[in-house]
Coordinates of C-alpha atoms in Angstrom, one line a residue:
M1 CA -12.2 -25.7 -78.7
L2 CA -10.2 -26.1 -75.5
Q3 CA -8.3 -29.2 -75.0
P4 CA -9.3 -31.2 -71.8
R5 CA -6.0 -30.5 -70.1
L6 CA -6.1 -26.9 -70.7
F7 CA -9.8 -26.8 -69.7
M8 CA -8.9 -28.5 -66.3
A9 CA -6.1 -26.0 -65.8
Y10 CA -8.4 -23.0 -66.3
L11 CA -10.9 -24.6 -63.9
A12 CA -8.4 -25.6 -61.0
L13 CA -7.8 -22.0 -59.7
P14 CA -11.4 -20.8 -59.3
V15 CA -12.2 -24.2 -57.7
S16 CA -9.3 -24.0 -55.2
V17 CA -10.3 -20.4 -54.4
A18 CA -13.9 -21.4 -53.9
F19 CA -12.9 -24.4 -51.7
A20 CA -10.7 -22.2 -49.6
F21 CA -13.5 -19.7 -49.1
V22 CA -15.9 -22.3 -48.1
V23 CA -13.4 -23.7 -45.5
Y24 CA -12.8 -20.2 -44.1
V25 CA -16.5 -19.5 -43.7
T26 CA -17.3 -22.7 -42.2
L27 CA -14.5 -22.4 -39.6
N28 CA -15.3 -18.8 -39.0
E29 CA -19.0 -19.6 -38.4
S30 CA -18.1 -22.4 -36.1
G31 CA -16.2 -20.0 -34.0
I32 CA -12.7 -21.5 -34.3
P33 CA -10.2 -18.6 -33.9
F34 CA -7.6 -18.3 -36.5
R35 CA -4.0 -17.7 -35.6
R36 CA -1.2 -16.3 -37.6
P37 CA 1.3 -19.1 -37.8
S38 CA 4.3 -17.1 -36.7
E39 CA 2.7 -16.1 -33.4
P40 CA 3.1 -17.9 -30.0
E41 CA 0.3 -20.4 -28.9
R42 CA -0.3 -18.5 -25.6
P43 CA 0.8 -15.2 -24.1
D44 CA 3.8 -15.3 -21.9
L45 CA 2.5 -14.2 -18.5
S46 CA 5.7 -15.0 -16.6
R47 CA 8.2 -12.4 -17.8
Y48 CA 9.9 -11.5 -14.5
R49 CA 13.1 -9.8 -13.6
H50 CA 13.8 -11.4 -10.3
I51 CA 16.7 -9.4 -8.7
Q52 CA 18.1 -6.0 -9.3
T53 CA 21.3 -4.9 -7.4
L54 CA 21.9 -1.2 -6.8
S55 CA 25.3 0.1 -6.2
A56 CA 26.2 2.7 -3.4
D57 CA 26.1 5.5 -6.1
E58 CA 22.5 4.3 -7.2
F59 CA 21.4 4.2 -3.6
P60 CA 23.6 6.9 -1.8
L61 CA 23.4 7.0 2.0
D62 CA 26.7 8.8 2.7
D63 CA 26.6 11.7 0.2
P64 CA 25.5 14.9 2.2
Q65 CA 24.1 16.4 -1.1
R66 CA 21.9 13.4 -2.0
R67 CA 19.1 11.5 -0.4
V68 CA 17.2 8.3 -1.1
I69 CA 13.3 8.8 -1.0
L70 CA 11.3 5.6 -0.9
I71 CA 7.5 5.8 -1.4
G72 CA 4.8 3.3 -0.6
D73 CA 1.9 2.2 -2.7
I74 CA 0.7 5.1 -4.9
H75 CA -2.1 3.3 -6.8
G76 CA -2.5 6.1 -9.3
M77 CA -3.2 8.8 -6.6
D78 CA -1.2 11.3 -8.8
R79 CA -2.4 14.4 -6.9
W80 CA -1.1 13.2 -3.5
F81 CA 2.0 11.7 -5.0
R82 CA 3.0 15.2 -6.4
K83 CA 2.0 16.7 -3.0
L84 CA 4.3 14.3 -1.1
L85 CA 7.2 15.2 -3.5
D86 CA 6.7 18.8 -2.7
E87 CA 6.4 17.9 1.0
V88 CA 9.8 16.4 1.0
D89 CA 11.4 18.9 -1.2
Y90 CA 12.2 16.3 -3.9
D91 CA 14.9 17.3 -6.4
S92 CA 15.2 15.1 -9.4
Q93 CA 18.7 16.2 -10.0
T94 CA 20.2 15.0 -6.7
D95 CA 17.6 12.7 -4.9
V96 CA 17.1 9.2 -5.8
L97 CA 13.3 8.1 -5.9
V98 CA 12.4 4.4 -5.2
H99 CA 8.9 3.1 -5.2
T100 CA 7.6 -0.2 -3.6
G101 CA 5.3 -1.2 -6.4
D102 CA 1.6 -0.8 -7.1
F103 CA 2.0 2.7 -8.2
I104 CA -0.8 2.3 -10.7
A105 CA -4.4 1.0 -10.6
R106 CA -7.1 1.0 -8.1
G107 CA -7.2 4.9 -8.0
D108 CA -8.2 7.3 -10.8
Y109 CA -7.5 6.1 -14.3
N110 CA -6.0 9.5 -15.5
G111 CA -4.0 9.5 -12.2
S112 CA -2.5 6.1 -13.0
M113 CA -1.5 7.2 -16.4
A114 CA 0.1 10.3 -15.1
V115 CA 2.0 8.4 -12.5
I116 CA 3.4 5.9 -14.9
D117 CA 4.3 8.7 -17.3
F118 CA 6.5 10.2 -14.4
M119 CA 8.0 6.9 -13.5
T120 CA 9.0 6.2 -17.1
T121 CA 10.1 9.7 -17.9
Y122 CA 12.5 9.7 -15.0
N123 CA 13.2 6.0 -15.1
V124 CA 12.5 5.8 -11.4
A125 CA 13.9 2.7 -9.6
G126 CA 11.4 0.4 -7.9
V127 CA 9.9 -3.0 -7.7
R128 CA 6.8 -4.7 -9.5
G129 CA 3.6 -4.8 -7.5
N130 CA 0.8 -7.3 -7.9
H131 CA -1.4 -4.7 -9.6
D132 CA 1.5 -3.6 -11.8
Q133 CA 1.8 -7.3 -12.7
K134 CA -1.9 -7.6 -13.7
V135 CA -1.6 -4.7 -16.0
L136 CA 1.4 -6.3 -17.7
E137 CA -0.5 -9.6 -17.9
W138 CA -3.5 -7.8 -19.7
R139 CA -1.0 -6.1 -22.1
E140 CA 0.7 -9.4 -22.9
W141 CA -2.6 -11.1 -23.4
M142 CA -3.8 -8.2 -25.7
E143 CA -0.7 -8.5 -27.9
W144 CA -1.3 -12.2 -28.3
F145 CA -5.1 -12.0 -28.7
D146 CA -4.5 -9.6 -31.5
T147 CA -2.8 -12.3 -33.6
L148 CA -5.9 -14.3 -33.8
W149 CA -8.0 -13.6 -36.9
D150 CA -11.1 -11.6 -36.2
A151 CA -10.3 -11.4 -32.5
S152 CA -9.9 -7.5 -32.4
E153 CA -13.3 -7.2 -34.1
W154 CA -15.0 -9.6 -31.6
L155 CA -13.4 -7.7 -28.6
A156 CA -14.4 -4.3 -30.0
E157 CA -18.0 -5.6 -30.3
L158 CA -17.9 -6.9 -26.8
E159 CA -16.5 -3.6 -25.3
S160 CA -19.3 -1.7 -27.2
A161 CA -21.9 -4.0 -25.6
W162 CA -20.4 -3.3 -22.2
N163 CA -20.3 0.5 -22.8
E164 CA -24.1 0.3 -23.4
A165 CA -24.5 -1.7 -20.3
E166 CA -22.4 0.6 -18.3
E167 CA -24.6 3.5 -19.3
K168 CA -27.6 1.6 -17.7
G169 CA -25.8 1.3 -14.5
E170 CA -24.8 -2.5 -14.7
S171 CA -21.9 -3.9 -12.6
L172 CA -19.0 -4.9 -14.7
K173 CA -18.2 -8.0 -12.7
R174 CA -21.7 -9.2 -12.8
W175 CA -22.0 -8.3 -16.5
V176 CA -18.9 -10.4 -17.4
K177 CA -20.1 -13.2 -15.3
E178 CA -23.4 -13.3 -17.3
Q179 CA -21.7 -12.9 -20.6
R180 CA -19.5 -15.9 -20.0
K181 CA -22.3 -18.0 -18.8
E182 CA -24.6 -17.2 -21.6
A183 CA -22.1 -17.4 -24.5
R184 CA -22.7 -20.0 -27.1
G185 CA -20.8 -21.1 -30.3
R186 CA -18.3 -18.7 -31.6
D187 CA -18.7 -16.4 -28.5
A188 CA -18.1 -19.2 -26.1
L189 CA -14.9 -20.1 -27.9
W190 CA -13.7 -16.5 -27.7
W191 CA -14.5 -16.3 -24.1
K192 CA -12.4 -19.4 -23.4
K193 CA -9.4 -17.3 -24.7
I194 CA -9.8 -15.0 -21.7
P195 CA -8.3 -16.6 -18.6
K196 CA -10.7 -17.5 -15.9
G197 CA -11.2 -14.8 -13.3
W198 CA -10.0 -12.0 -15.6
I199 CA -12.4 -9.1 -16.0
P200 CA -12.0 -7.2 -19.4
F201 CA -12.7 -3.5 -19.6
G202 CA -11.8 -2.9 -15.9
D203 CA -9.1 -0.7 -14.5
H204 CA -6.1 -2.9 -15.2
Y205 CA -7.4 -3.7 -18.7
R206 CA -7.8 0.1 -19.6
I207 CA -4.3 1.0 -18.2
A208 CA -2.8 -1.9 -20.2
K209 CA -4.6 -0.9 -23.5
A210 CA -3.3 2.8 -23.0
L211 CA 0.3 1.9 -22.3
T212 CA 2.9 3.3 -24.7
E213 CA 5.8 1.0 -25.6
E214 CA 8.0 2.9 -23.4
Q215 CA 5.7 2.5 -20.4
R216 CA 5.4 -1.2 -21.1
A217 CA 9.1 -1.6 -21.3
Y218 CA 9.4 0.3 -18.0
L219 CA 7.0 -2.2 -16.3
L220 CA 8.9 -5.1 -17.7
S221 CA 12.2 -3.7 -16.4
L222 CA 11.0 -3.6 -12.8
P223 CA 12.4 -6.4 -10.7
L224 CA 10.6 -8.4 -8.0
K225 CA 13.3 -7.6 -5.5
I226 CA 16.0 -5.0 -5.1
H227 CA 19.2 -5.7 -3.2
V228 CA 21.4 -2.9 -2.0
P229 CA 24.6 -4.5 -0.6
S230 CA 26.2 -1.3 0.5
A231 CA 23.1 -0.5 2.8
H232 CA 22.4 -4.0 3.7
T233 CA 18.8 -3.3 2.5
F234 CA 16.2 -5.0 0.4
V235 CA 13.1 -3.5 -1.3
V236 CA 10.2 -5.7 -2.2
H237 CA 6.5 -5.2 -2.9
A238 CA 5.0 -7.8 -0.5
G239 CA 7.3 -9.7 1.6
L240 CA 10.6 -11.6 2.2
L241 CA 11.6 -14.3 4.5
P242 CA 15.0 -14.6 6.3
G243 CA 14.9 -18.4 6.0
D244 CA 12.8 -21.4 5.1
V245 CA 10.0 -21.4 7.7
R246 CA 9.5 -25.1 7.4
Y247 CA 12.9 -25.9 9.1
D248 CA 14.8 -25.1 12.3
Y249 CA 16.4 -21.7 12.3
F250 CA 19.8 -23.4 13.1
D251 CA 19.7 -25.7 10.1
R252 CA 23.1 -25.0 8.5
E253 CA 22.2 -27.0 5.4
R254 CA 19.1 -25.1 4.6
Q255 CA 19.3 -21.7 6.4
P256 CA 21.5 -18.8 5.1
L257 CA 21.6 -17.1 8.5
A258 CA 22.6 -20.4 10.3
R259 CA 26.1 -20.5 8.5
I260 CA 28.9 -18.2 7.6
P261 CA 28.6 -17.9 3.8
C262 CA 31.2 -19.0 1.2
I263 CA 32.8 -16.6 -1.3
D264 CA 34.3 -17.7 -4.6
S265 CA 33.7 -21.4 -3.8
S266 CA 35.7 -21.2 -0.6
C267 CA 34.3 -20.9 2.8
I268 CA 35.7 -18.0 4.9
D269 CA 36.9 -18.5 8.5
S270 CA 35.2 -16.5 11.2
D271 CA 38.4 -14.4 11.5
Q272 CA 38.0 -13.1 7.9
K273 CA 38.2 -9.3 7.9
N274 CA 36.1 -8.7 4.8
V275 CA 32.8 -8.6 6.7
E276 CA 31.1 -6.5 4.1
A277 CA 31.6 -9.3 1.5
L278 CA 30.4 -11.8 3.8
R279 CA 27.3 -9.9 4.6
S280 CA 26.5 -9.3 0.8
A281 CA 27.0 -13.0 0.2
Q282 CA 24.7 -14.0 3.0
E283 CA 22.1 -11.5 1.8
R284 CA 22.3 -12.9 -1.7
E285 CA 21.6 -16.3 -0.3
I286 CA 18.5 -15.1 1.4
L287 CA 17.3 -14.0 -2.1
E288 CA 18.4 -17.1 -4.0
R289 CA 18.4 -20.1 -1.5
V290 CA 15.3 -19.5 0.6
P291 CA 12.6 -21.3 -1.7
Q292 CA 9.8 -19.1 -0.7
N293 CA 11.7 -16.0 -1.9
T294 CA 12.2 -17.4 -5.4
I295 CA 8.5 -17.7 -6.1
P296 CA 7.1 -14.6 -7.9
W297 CA 3.6 -15.0 -6.4
N298 CA 5.1 -14.7 -2.9
N299 CA 7.1 -11.5 -3.7
L300 CA 4.0 -9.9 -5.1
N301 CA 1.3 -11.1 -2.6
M302 CA 2.8 -12.4 0.7
R303 CA 1.4 -10.9 3.9
S304 CA 1.5 -13.8 6.5
V305 CA 2.8 -17.3 7.3
L306 CA 0.1 -19.8 8.3
R307 CA 0.6 -22.4 10.9
N308 CA 1.1 -25.0 8.4
N309 CA 4.0 -22.8 7.0
D310 CA 2.1 -21.9 3.8
I311 CA 2.5 -18.4 2.5
S312 CA -0.9 -16.4 2.6
K313 CA -2.0 -13.1 1.1
K314 CA -4.4 -12.6 4.0
A315 CA -3.3 -10.0 6.6
S316 CA -5.9 -11.3 9.0
K317 CA -4.6 -14.8 9.1
G318 CA -1.5 -16.4 10.3
T319 CA 1.6 -14.6 11.5
P320 CA 2.9 -11.4 9.7
W321 CA 6.1 -12.4 7.8
G322 CA 7.8 -9.5 9.3
V323 CA 7.8 -11.1 12.7
Y324 CA 9.9 -13.9 11.3
W325 CA 12.2 -11.4 9.7
N326 CA 12.8 -9.3 12.7
T327 CA 13.0 -12.3 15.1
Q328 CA 15.8 -13.9 13.2
M329 CA 17.7 -10.5 12.5
D330 CA 17.6 -9.8 16.2
M331 CA 19.4 -13.1 16.7
C332 CA 22.3 -12.1 14.5
N333 CA 25.6 -11.9 16.4
G334 CA 28.3 -11.3 13.8
Y335 CA 30.7 -13.9 12.4
D336 CA 32.6 -14.7 15.7
L337 CA 31.8 -18.4 16.2
Q338 CA 33.0 -18.2 19.8
N339 CA 29.9 -16.2 20.6
T340 CA 27.5 -18.3 18.4
V341 CA 25.9 -21.4 19.8
D342 CA 26.4 -24.4 17.7
K343 CA 23.5 -26.2 16.1
S344 CA 24.2 -29.4 18.0
S345 CA 23.9 -27.7 21.5
S346 CA 21.2 -25.0 20.6
F347 CA 17.5 -25.2 21.5
R348 CA 15.8 -26.1 18.2
I349 CA 13.3 -23.4 17.0
Q350 CA 11.0 -24.2 14.2
G351 CA 8.2 -22.3 12.5
S352 CA 5.6 -20.5 14.6
D353 CA 7.0 -22.1 17.7
A354 CA 9.7 -19.6 17.8
L355 CA 7.2 -16.7 18.3
D356 CA 6.1 -18.1 21.6
M357 CA 9.4 -18.7 23.2
S358 CA 10.8 -16.6 26.0
S359 CA 14.1 -14.8 25.4
Q360 CA 16.0 -17.1 27.7
Y361 CA 15.9 -19.8 25.1
L362 CA 16.9 -17.7 22.1
T363 CA 20.5 -18.2 20.9
T364 CA 22.3 -16.4 18.2
L365 CA 23.1 -16.8 14.6
P366 CA 26.3 -16.1 12.7
C367 CA 25.1 -13.1 10.7
H368 CA 24.6 -9.4 10.6
P369 CA 21.1 -8.1 10.2
S370 CA 19.7 -6.5 7.0
T371 CA 16.6 -4.3 6.6
V372 CA 13.7 -4.9 4.2
I373 CA 11.4 -2.0 2.9
Y374 CA 8.1 -3.0 1.4
G375 CA 4.4 -2.0 0.7
H376 CA 1.2 -3.9 -0.1
T377 CA -0.2 -4.3 3.3
A378 CA -2.4 -1.3 3.9
A379 CA -4.4 -3.3 6.5
R380 CA -1.5 -2.8 8.9
G381 CA -0.8 0.8 8.0
L382 CA 2.6 2.1 8.9
D383 CA 4.3 -1.1 9.9
I384 CA 7.7 -0.4 11.6
G385 CA 10.0 -3.1 13.0
R386 CA 13.6 -2.8 13.9
F387 CA 14.7 -4.3 10.6
S388 CA 11.6 -3.8 8.5
V389 CA 9.5 -0.9 7.3
G390 CA 6.0 -1.2 5.7
L391 CA 5.2 1.9 3.8
D392 CA 1.6 1.1 2.4
T393 CA -0.5 3.4 4.6
G394 CA -3.7 3.2 2.4
C395 CA -3.8 6.5 0.3
V396 CA -6.1 4.9 -2.2
H397 CA -8.5 4.4 0.8
G398 CA -8.4 8.0 1.8
R399 CA -5.8 7.5 4.5
K400 CA -2.1 8.5 4.0
L401 CA 0.7 8.3 1.4
T402 CA 4.1 7.8 3.0
A403 CA 7.8 8.4 2.2
L404 CA 10.9 7.0 3.9
I405 CA 13.9 9.4 3.5
L406 CA 17.4 8.1 3.9
G407 CA 20.8 9.9 3.8
P408 CA 23.1 12.1 6.0
N409 CA 20.5 14.9 6.0
P410 CA 17.0 13.6 6.1
L411 CA 14.2 15.9 7.0
P412 CA 13.9 16.1 10.9
G413 CA 11.0 14.3 12.7
N414 CA 8.7 16.4 14.8
E415 CA 5.9 16.0 17.2
E416 CA 3.2 17.1 14.8
W417 CA 0.0 14.9 14.9
E418 CA -3.1 14.7 12.8
E419 CA -6.4 13.2 13.4
V420 CA -7.1 10.9 10.6
Q421 CA -10.6 9.3 9.6
Y422 CA -10.0 5.8 8.2
D423 CA -12.6 4.7 5.8
V424 CA -11.7 1.9 3.3
S425 CA -15.2 0.8 2.4
S426 CA -15.6 3.7 -0.1
N427 CA -13.2 2.1 -2.8
D428 CA -15.4 -0.2 -4.8
G429 CA -13.4 -0.7 -7.9
V430 CA -13.3 -4.1 -9.8
Y431 CA -10.4 -6.3 -9.1
E432 CA -9.5 -9.8 -10.4
G433 CA -8.5 -13.0 -8.7
D434 CA -5.6 -12.4 -6.4
L435 CA -6.3 -8.7 -6.5
D436 CA -9.1 -8.9 -4.1
D437 CA -6.3 -8.6 -1.7
D438 CA -6.8 -6.0 1.1
D439 CA -8.8 -8.2 3.4
S440 CA -11.6 -5.7 3.3
N441 CA -13.5 -7.3 6.2
F442 CA -10.4 -7.2 8.3
V443 CA -9.5 -3.6 7.4
E444 CA -13.0 -2.3 7.9
S445 CA -13.5 -3.9 11.3
A446 CA -10.0 -2.5 12.4
M447 CA -10.2 1.0 10.9
T448 CA -13.5 2.2 9.5
E449 CA -15.2 4.7 11.6
R450 CA -12.3 4.8 14.0
T451 CA -10.2 7.9 14.6
H452 CA -6.3 7.5 14.9
S453 CA -3.6 9.9 15.7
E454 CA -0.7 9.7 13.3
K455 CA 2.5 11.8 13.0
H456 CA 3.2 13.7 9.8
R457 CA 6.9 13.1 10.5
L458 CA 8.7 10.5 12.5
T459 CA 12.3 9.8 13.0
I460 CA 13.2 6.0 13.3
R461 CA 16.3 3.9 13.6
F462 CA 17.6 2.5 10.2
G463 CA 20.2 -0.1 9.4
D464 CA 23.2 -0.6 11.6
N465 CA 23.5 2.8 13.3
G466 CA 21.6 5.2 11.0
Q467 CA 18.3 7.1 11.2
A468 CA 15.6 7.8 8.7
T469 CA 12.6 10.1 8.5
L470 CA 9.1 9.0 7.7
V471 CA 6.9 11.7 6.1
G472 CA 3.2 11.1 5.4
I473 CA 0.4 13.3 3.9
S474 CA -3.3 12.6 4.1
C475 CA -5.2 11.6 1.0
P476 CA -8.8 12.8 1.6
Q477 CA -11.2 11.4 -1.0

């Protein structure tokens, strides 16, 4: 006969196991997601590389055997991307290719996967776009969600349900909204794990799910801004400001272009001969000391500045940020203080008031101009300013894909014109939150059913004294 102590010892193990099982079933039925203890509480959706600096060798403008080719928003339009590379005679051995972001999503899914495979294989330089960012966010979320017990099974069941609904012709956006609204118990708790406004199983989700680790690493490596000191050039997806729009252009305490910069903790006098170092330092201050330029959302989404000086993603509201950029760059007059009006005696210009002033009131700033190349704003098409070049010409909308060619021997411009029918209303993909971003009403009213003439090739001024060639190809749908 078993002793009482021995009997209790034999009984303890099965009782403990049974108790643990009851707790597991109870919690699981209540819908409380389990998390593996070693995993983070929430996915990290803010993994940004803010600035990348390219050397003269990485962005060669003086080598007669090499060129820099910058391409606007591709959006997975792989067929036209390859056609444009052929059109400009791209040579991967000598040419440097740079993209302005949003090279995936919105277009064909297979096309997006082909484009990111190309970019990853050749480690193409470029910046992160808002659609690239959404793909990354979905991937980071998936990695985190998979650490929750039973999460992958629930998500697989939900995706299976959507596949059935899709076969019946249902809209993904409407279906997701209904599923969220009708979810109860365990399902409701799982839905709360998906950030509000996110739409699972859409374009960005599918691309994120299919990414290889190499492709994911490539996306994470893309900076928000590229600075090329030797070319006095910036590359950004959406926009960049020359100064803080809330303050006077000549405020030396706040505005990088209103003062001669300091190098190595010492301020250089105006007779300093190292102008290149001064220019590079001042350009770096634009990136690091203008508050609006340090906010990732602005780098990814900026299109305009509103009258209250807020940044807007709307192309149809406010003043295009490029107007601020070109206005102030036009005021640069070098580092000779004898020719630069002192703040105390200059006419004060602040915010949008500067845009309405006649030239007789404009004074000069102690700076040299720099150029910014960007994408993102298909509503404005090819957007050329003296010191800014917007390359998003709406290939995904059936318009054009455009490249900017820099170097001693760019392709010559010509007088060839082509009639292009703009129709952006045909793209009815599913986008999320900030990604409903092309101001469709504005774009349609401006461009749908309207015939424009556009050059295939166009030579423009670039930088201090250089030239560049714009090459565009049509993207018929």
